[in-house]
Coordinates of C-alpha atoms in Angstrom, one line a residue:
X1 CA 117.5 84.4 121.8
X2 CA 114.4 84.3 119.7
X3 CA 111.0 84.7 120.0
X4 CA 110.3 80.5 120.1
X5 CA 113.0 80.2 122.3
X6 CA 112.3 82.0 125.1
X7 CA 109.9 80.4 126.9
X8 CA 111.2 80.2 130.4
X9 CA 109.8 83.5 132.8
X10 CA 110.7 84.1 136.2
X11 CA 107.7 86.4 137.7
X12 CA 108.9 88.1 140.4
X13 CA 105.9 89.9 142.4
X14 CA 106.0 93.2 144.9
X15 CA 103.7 93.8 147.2
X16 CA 101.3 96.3 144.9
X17 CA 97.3 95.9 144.8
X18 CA 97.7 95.0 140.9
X19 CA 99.1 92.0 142.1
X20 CA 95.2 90.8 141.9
X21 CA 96.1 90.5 138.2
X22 CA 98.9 88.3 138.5
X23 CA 96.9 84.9 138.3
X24 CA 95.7 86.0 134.4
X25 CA 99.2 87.0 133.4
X26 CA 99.9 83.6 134.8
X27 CA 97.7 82.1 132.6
X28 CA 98.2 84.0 129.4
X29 CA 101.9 83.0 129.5
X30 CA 100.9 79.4 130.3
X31 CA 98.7 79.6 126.9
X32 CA 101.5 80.7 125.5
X33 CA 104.1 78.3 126.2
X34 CA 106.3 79.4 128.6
X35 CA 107.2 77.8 131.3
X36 CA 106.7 80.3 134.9
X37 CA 108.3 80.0 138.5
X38 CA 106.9 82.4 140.4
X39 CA 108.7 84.6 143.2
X40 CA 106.4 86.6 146.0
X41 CA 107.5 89.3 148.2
X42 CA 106.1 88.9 151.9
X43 CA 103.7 92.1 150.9
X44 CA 103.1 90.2 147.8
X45 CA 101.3 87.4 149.6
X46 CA 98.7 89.5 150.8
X47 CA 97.6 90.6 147.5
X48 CA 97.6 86.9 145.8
X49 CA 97.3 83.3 146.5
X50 CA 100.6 81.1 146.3
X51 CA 97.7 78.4 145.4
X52 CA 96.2 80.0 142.7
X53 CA 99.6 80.7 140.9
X54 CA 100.7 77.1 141.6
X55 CA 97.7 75.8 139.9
X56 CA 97.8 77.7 137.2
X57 CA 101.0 77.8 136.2
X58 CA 102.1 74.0 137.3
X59 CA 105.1 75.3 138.6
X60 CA 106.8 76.2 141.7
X61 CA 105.6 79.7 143.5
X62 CA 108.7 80.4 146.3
X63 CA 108.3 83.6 149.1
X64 CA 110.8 83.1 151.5
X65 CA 114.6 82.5 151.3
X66 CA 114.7 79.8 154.0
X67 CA 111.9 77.8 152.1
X68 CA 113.0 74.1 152.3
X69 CA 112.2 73.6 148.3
X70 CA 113.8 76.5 147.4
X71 CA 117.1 75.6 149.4
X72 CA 117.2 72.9 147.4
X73 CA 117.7 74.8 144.2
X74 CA 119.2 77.4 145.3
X75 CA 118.6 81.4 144.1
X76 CA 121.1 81.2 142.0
X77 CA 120.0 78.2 140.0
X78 CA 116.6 79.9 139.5
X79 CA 118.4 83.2 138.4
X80 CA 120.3 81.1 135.8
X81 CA 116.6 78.8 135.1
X82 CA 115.0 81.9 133.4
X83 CA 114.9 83.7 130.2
X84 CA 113.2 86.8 131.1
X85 CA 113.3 87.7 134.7
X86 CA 109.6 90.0 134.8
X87 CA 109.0 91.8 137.9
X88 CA 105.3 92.8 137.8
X89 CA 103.9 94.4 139.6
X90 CA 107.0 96.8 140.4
X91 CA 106.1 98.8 143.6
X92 CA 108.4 102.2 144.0
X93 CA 110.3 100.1 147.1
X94 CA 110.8 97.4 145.1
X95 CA 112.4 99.4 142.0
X96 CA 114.6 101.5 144.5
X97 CA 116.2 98.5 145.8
X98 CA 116.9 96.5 142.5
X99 CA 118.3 99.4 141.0
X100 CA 120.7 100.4 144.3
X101 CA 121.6 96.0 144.2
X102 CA 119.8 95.8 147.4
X103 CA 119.3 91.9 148.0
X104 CA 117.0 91.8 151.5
X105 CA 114.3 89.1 150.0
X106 CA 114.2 86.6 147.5
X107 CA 113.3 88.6 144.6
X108 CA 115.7 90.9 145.0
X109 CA 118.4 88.4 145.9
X110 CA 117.5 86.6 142.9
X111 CA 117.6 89.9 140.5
X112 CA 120.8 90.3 142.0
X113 CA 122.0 87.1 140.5
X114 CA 120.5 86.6 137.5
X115 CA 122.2 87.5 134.1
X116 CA 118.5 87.0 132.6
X117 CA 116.9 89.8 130.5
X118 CA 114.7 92.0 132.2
X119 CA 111.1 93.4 132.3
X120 CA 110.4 96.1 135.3
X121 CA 106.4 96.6 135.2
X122 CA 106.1 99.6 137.6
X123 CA 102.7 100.0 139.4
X124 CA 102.3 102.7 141.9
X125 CA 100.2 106.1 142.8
X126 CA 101.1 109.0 140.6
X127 CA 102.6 111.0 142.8
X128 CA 104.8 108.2 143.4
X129 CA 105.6 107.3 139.9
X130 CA 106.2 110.9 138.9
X131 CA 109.0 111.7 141.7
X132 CA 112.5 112.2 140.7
X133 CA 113.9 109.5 142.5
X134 CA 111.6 106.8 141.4
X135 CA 112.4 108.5 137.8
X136 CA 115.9 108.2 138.1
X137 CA 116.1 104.5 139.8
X138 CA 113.9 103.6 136.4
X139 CA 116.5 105.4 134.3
X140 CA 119.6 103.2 136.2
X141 CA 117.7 100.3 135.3
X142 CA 117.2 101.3 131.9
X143 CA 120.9 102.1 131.3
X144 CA 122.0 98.7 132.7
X145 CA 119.8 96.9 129.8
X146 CA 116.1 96.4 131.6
X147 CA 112.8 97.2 129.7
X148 CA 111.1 99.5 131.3
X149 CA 107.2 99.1 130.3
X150 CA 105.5 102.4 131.2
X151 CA 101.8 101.7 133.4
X152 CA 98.9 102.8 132.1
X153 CA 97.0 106.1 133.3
X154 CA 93.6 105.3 134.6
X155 CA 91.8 105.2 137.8
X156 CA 93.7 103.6 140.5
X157 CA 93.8 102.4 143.7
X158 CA 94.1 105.4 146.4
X159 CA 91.1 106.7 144.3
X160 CA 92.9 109.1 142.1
X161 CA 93.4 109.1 138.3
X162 CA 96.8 109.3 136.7
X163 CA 100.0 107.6 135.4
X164 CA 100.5 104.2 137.7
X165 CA 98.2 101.9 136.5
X166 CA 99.6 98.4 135.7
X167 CA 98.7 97.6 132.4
X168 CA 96.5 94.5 131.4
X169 CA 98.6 91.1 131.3
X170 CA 97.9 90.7 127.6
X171 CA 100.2 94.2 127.3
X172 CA 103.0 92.5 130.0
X173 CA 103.0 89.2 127.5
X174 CA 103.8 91.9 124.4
X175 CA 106.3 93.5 126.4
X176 CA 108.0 90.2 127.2
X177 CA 108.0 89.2 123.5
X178 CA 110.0 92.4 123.4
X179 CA 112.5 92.2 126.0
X180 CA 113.1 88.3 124.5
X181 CA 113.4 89.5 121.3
X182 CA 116.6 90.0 119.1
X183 CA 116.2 93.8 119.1
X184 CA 116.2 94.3 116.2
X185 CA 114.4 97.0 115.5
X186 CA 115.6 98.7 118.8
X187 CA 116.4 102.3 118.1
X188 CA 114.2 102.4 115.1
X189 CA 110.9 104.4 114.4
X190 CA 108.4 102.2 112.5
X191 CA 105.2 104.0 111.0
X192 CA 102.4 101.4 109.5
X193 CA 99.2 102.6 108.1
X194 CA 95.9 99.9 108.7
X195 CA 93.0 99.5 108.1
X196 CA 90.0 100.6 105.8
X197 CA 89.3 104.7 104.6
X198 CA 85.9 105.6 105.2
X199 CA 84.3 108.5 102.8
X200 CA 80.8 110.0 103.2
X201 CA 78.1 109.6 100.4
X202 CA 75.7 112.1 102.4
X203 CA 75.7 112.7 106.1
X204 CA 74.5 109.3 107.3
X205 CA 76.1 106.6 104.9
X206 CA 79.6 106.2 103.4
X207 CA 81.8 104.5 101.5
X208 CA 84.6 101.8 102.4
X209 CA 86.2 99.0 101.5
X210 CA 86.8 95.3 103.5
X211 CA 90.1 95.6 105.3
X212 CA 90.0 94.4 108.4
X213 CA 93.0 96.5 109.6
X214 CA 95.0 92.8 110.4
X215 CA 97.8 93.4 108.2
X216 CA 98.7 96.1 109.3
X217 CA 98.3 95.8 112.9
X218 CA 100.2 92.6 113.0
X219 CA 103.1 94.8 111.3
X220 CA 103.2 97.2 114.2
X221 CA 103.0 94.3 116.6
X222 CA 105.7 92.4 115.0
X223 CA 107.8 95.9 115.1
X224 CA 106.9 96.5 118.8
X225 CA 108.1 93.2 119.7
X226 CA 111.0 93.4 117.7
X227 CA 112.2 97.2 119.6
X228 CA 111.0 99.9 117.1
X229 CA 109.7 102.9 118.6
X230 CA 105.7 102.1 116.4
X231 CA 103.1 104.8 115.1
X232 CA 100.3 103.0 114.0
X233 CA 98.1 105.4 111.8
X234 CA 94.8 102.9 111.7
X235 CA 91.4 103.6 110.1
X236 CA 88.3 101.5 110.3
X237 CA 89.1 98.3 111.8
X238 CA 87.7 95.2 113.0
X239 CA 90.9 94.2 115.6
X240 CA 92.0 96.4 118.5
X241 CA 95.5 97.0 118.8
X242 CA 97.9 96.5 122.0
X243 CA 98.7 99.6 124.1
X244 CA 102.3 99.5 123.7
X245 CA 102.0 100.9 120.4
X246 CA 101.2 104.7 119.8
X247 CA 97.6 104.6 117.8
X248 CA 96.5 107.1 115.5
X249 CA 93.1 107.3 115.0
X250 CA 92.0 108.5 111.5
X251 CA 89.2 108.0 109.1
X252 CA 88.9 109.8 105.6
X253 CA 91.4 110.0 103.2
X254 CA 92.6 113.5 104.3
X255 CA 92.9 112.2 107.5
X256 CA 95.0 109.5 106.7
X257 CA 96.9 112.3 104.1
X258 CA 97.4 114.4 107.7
X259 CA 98.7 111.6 109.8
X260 CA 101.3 110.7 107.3
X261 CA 102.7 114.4 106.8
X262 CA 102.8 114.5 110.9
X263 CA 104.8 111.2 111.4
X264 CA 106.2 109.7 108.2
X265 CA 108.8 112.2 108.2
X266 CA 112.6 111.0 109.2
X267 CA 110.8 107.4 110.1
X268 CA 113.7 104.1 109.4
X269 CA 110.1 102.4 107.7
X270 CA 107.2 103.8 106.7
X271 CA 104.9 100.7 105.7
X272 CA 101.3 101.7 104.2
X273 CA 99.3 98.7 104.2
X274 CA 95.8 100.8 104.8
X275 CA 93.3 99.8 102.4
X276 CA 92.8 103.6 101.2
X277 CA 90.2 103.9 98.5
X278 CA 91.1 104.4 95.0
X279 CA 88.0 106.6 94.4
X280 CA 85.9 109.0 96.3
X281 CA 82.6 110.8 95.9
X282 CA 82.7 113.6 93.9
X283 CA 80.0 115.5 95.4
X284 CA 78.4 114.2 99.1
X285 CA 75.0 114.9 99.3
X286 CA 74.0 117.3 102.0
X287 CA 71.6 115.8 104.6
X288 CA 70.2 112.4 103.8
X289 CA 69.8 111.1 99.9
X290 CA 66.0 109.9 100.1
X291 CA 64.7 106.8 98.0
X292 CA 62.7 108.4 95.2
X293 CA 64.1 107.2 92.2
X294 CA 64.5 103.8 91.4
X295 CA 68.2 104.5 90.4
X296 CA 70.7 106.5 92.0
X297 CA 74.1 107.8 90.4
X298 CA 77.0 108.7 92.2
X299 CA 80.0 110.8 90.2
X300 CA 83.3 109.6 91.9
X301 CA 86.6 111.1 91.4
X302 CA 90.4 109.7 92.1
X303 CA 91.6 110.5 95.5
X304 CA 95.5 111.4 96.3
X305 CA 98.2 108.8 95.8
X306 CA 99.3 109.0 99.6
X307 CA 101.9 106.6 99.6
X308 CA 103.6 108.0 96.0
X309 CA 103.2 111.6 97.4
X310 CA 105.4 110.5 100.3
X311 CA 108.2 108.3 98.5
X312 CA 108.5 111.5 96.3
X313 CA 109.5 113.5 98.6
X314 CA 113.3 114.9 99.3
X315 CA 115.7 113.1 101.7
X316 CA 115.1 115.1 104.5
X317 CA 111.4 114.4 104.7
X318 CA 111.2 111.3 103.5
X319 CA 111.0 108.0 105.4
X320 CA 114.2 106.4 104.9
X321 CA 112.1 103.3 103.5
X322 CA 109.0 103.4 102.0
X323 CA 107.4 99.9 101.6
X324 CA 103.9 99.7 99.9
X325 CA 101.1 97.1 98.9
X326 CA 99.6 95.4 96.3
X327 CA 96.0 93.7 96.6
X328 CA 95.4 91.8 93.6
X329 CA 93.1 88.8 92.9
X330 CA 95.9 87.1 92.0
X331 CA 99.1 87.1 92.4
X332 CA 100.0 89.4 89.6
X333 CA 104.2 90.4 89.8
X334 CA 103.8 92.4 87.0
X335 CA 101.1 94.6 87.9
X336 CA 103.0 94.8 91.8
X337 CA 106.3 95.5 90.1
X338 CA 105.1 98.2 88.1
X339 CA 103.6 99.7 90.8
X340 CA 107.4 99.5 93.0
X341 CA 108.5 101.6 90.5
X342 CA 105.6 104.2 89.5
X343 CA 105.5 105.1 92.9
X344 CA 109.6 105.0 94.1
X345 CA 109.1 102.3 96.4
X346 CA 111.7 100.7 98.7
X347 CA 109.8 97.2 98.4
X348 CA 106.4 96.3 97.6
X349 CA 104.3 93.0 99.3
X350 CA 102.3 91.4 97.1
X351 CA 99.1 89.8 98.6
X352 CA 95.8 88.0 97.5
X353 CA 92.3 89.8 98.2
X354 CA 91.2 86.4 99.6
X355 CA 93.7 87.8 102.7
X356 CA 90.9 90.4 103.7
X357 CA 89.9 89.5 107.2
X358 CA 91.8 86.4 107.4
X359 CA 93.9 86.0 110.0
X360 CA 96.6 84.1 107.7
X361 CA 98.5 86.1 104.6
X362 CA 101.0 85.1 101.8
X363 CA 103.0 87.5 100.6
X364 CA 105.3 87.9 97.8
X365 CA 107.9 90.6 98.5
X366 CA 109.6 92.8 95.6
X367 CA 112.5 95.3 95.7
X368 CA 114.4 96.8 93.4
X369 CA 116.7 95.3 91.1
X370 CA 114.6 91.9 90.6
X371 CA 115.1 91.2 94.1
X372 CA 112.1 88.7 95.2
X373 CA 111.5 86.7 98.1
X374 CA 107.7 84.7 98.0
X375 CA 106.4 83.9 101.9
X376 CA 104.4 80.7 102.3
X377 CA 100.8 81.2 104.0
X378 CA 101.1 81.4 107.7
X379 CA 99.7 83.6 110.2
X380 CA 99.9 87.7 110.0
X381 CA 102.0 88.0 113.1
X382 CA 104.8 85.3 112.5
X383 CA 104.6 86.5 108.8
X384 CA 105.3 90.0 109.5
X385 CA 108.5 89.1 111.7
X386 CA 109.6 87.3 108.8
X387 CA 108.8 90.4 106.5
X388 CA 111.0 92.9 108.9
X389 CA 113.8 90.3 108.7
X390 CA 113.5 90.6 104.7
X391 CA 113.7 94.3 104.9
X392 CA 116.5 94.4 107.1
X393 CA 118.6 93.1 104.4
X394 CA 117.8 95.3 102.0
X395 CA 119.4 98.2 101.3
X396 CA 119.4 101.9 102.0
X397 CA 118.6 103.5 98.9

């Protein structure tokens, strides 16, 4: 099943106060595409309107198994209907009874039924989530092929702060790119480096360059939805990345040099598309440089080779594939091939500086041996799913 196929989701709601959210998620999958019958617990009802969800998602909203419609189609018609079967959000009774194949409403009767993939959203106190039984009943559902998106930690409900917090519906639409995915990437651990390095000039202004941190964060996206366990080491940015992936926050050059020596090693990819500056300032001024001359000289010096520092290393530390960039103003091969093998790369992406802060990339993708594959202009996500598929046929050097 890909990505553009799956487009039918059964939303199956327990009786949790983050129910309230469930009209957006409705909507964002709507935007989306997909197509959404909705399924409502009796404690569900009292959280949302069967109205709302109808109107927004066009489609049928059932609660009870004796419901004249839904005899008509039957529960296991609508188990067969979906896709992805999402069950958001997932209260502690709920979870207890799909993973024991209790079947005492429709939603679980319908889970019960359905040879759909599976998304289990849990949403509950902390206490609650924490316990060793709902751990476990998570874990059976786990083992017998759900995804199992972990909640948030924030303030919630019973006026407590902790793990249990649904997460927004943007993060549940991510989540169900993953469980539809092919997988992938599933067992894998994808490090991507994004966004801009920032270096002082004196202690109020610095120096940086104009990635807007899209590449990059499209990359971990694509490898989120495609299974990989992500790191996403990202530096100044204009985008905000989803929750689902780990972020690490970095800035300055060091920074970025830290982040990599902490995660990079053992990784399956290690993709550095951060714009990291080429030079830095020699000397920062101390305090703030005033305006007294008419000129003002800066001495710069080279900064590290990150990315050649961590190809070069031995087997054991190194990522198993190390895949860099090359900004050009043009699409210079020979300049980007040269730099695949100065710095041991696994493969290198070629890509235009007009692709700073747009939202679309092409990309021209070398590897060893003269292998080449050139990637029409399209947007950053859908182009880096294409680029993960490219690199899964490549070989492990």
């Amino acid at each position: 099943m890909t990505e553009r196929s799956a487009r039918r989701v059964l939303l199956g709601v327990s009786g949790g106060i983050a129910a309230y959210k469930i009209p957006e998620l409705v909507r964002l999958f709507v935007k989306e595409g997909c197509a959404v019958k909705t399924l409502l617990t009796p404690n569900a009802e009292r959280f949302c309107a069967k109205a709302a969800i109808a109107a927004l998602s066009g489609d049928s909203v059932y609660s009870g198994l004796f419901e004249p419609v839904f005899l008509e189609e039957g529960h296991t018609e609508l188990a067969k209907w979906a896709d992805v079967f999402v069950i958001a959000p997932a209260t502690a009774n709920t979870i207890a009874k799909l993973a024991l194949g209790v079947s005492d409403n429709l939603l679980t009767t319908t889970f019960l039924a359905s040879p759909s993939r599976k998304l289990i959203v849990p949403s509950m106190n902390t206490e609650m989530y924490d316990a060793a039984a709902l751990q476990a009943n998570l874990k059976k559902l786990s083992e017998t092929g759900a995804e199992v998106l972990p909640p948030d930690v924030g303030d919630l409900a019973c006026k407590t702060y902790g793990a249990g917090r649904m997460p927004d519906p943007s993060t549940i639409v991510e989540a169900f790119y993953r469980a539809a995915g092919p997988g992938t990437l599933r067992g894998k651990t994808v490090v991507v480096s994004a966004g801009a390095s920032v270096e002082a000039l004196d202690d109020v202004r610095v120096i940086t360059n104009r990635s807007s941190g899209k590449m990059g964060t499209a990359l971990a996206r694509a490898a989120y939805r495609l299974g990989a366990d992500v790191t996403l080491i990202l530096g100044r940015s204009e985008v905000c990345p989803l929750p689902p992936v780990r972020i690490v926050r970095v800035d300055t050059i060091d920074s970025f040099a830290a982040a990599y020596r902490r995660f990079a090693s053992g990784a399956d990819y290690f993709l550095a598309a951060a714009a990291i500056g080429d030079f830095i300032p020699a000397r920062p001024a101390r305090g703030k440089l005033k305006r007294r001359t008419a000129e003002l000289r800066v001495s710069f010096r080279p900064s590290p080779d990150l990315i050649s520092d961590l190809a070069a290393r031995g087997v054991a530390a190194r990522p198993k594939r190390v895949i860099g960039f090359a900004l050009e103003t043009d699409l210079d091969e020979r300049a980007a091939r040269a730099k695949l093998s100065e710095k041991n790369l696994d493969a290198i992406f070629l890509n235009a500086a007009s692709a700073l802060g747009s939202d679309e990339n092409r990309v021209v993708a070398l590897a060893p041996k003269a292998v080449r594959k050139s990637f029409s202009r399209m947007s950053k996500l859908a182009l880096s799913l294409r680029l993960f598929e490219w690199l899964d046929g490549l070989p492990i050097r």
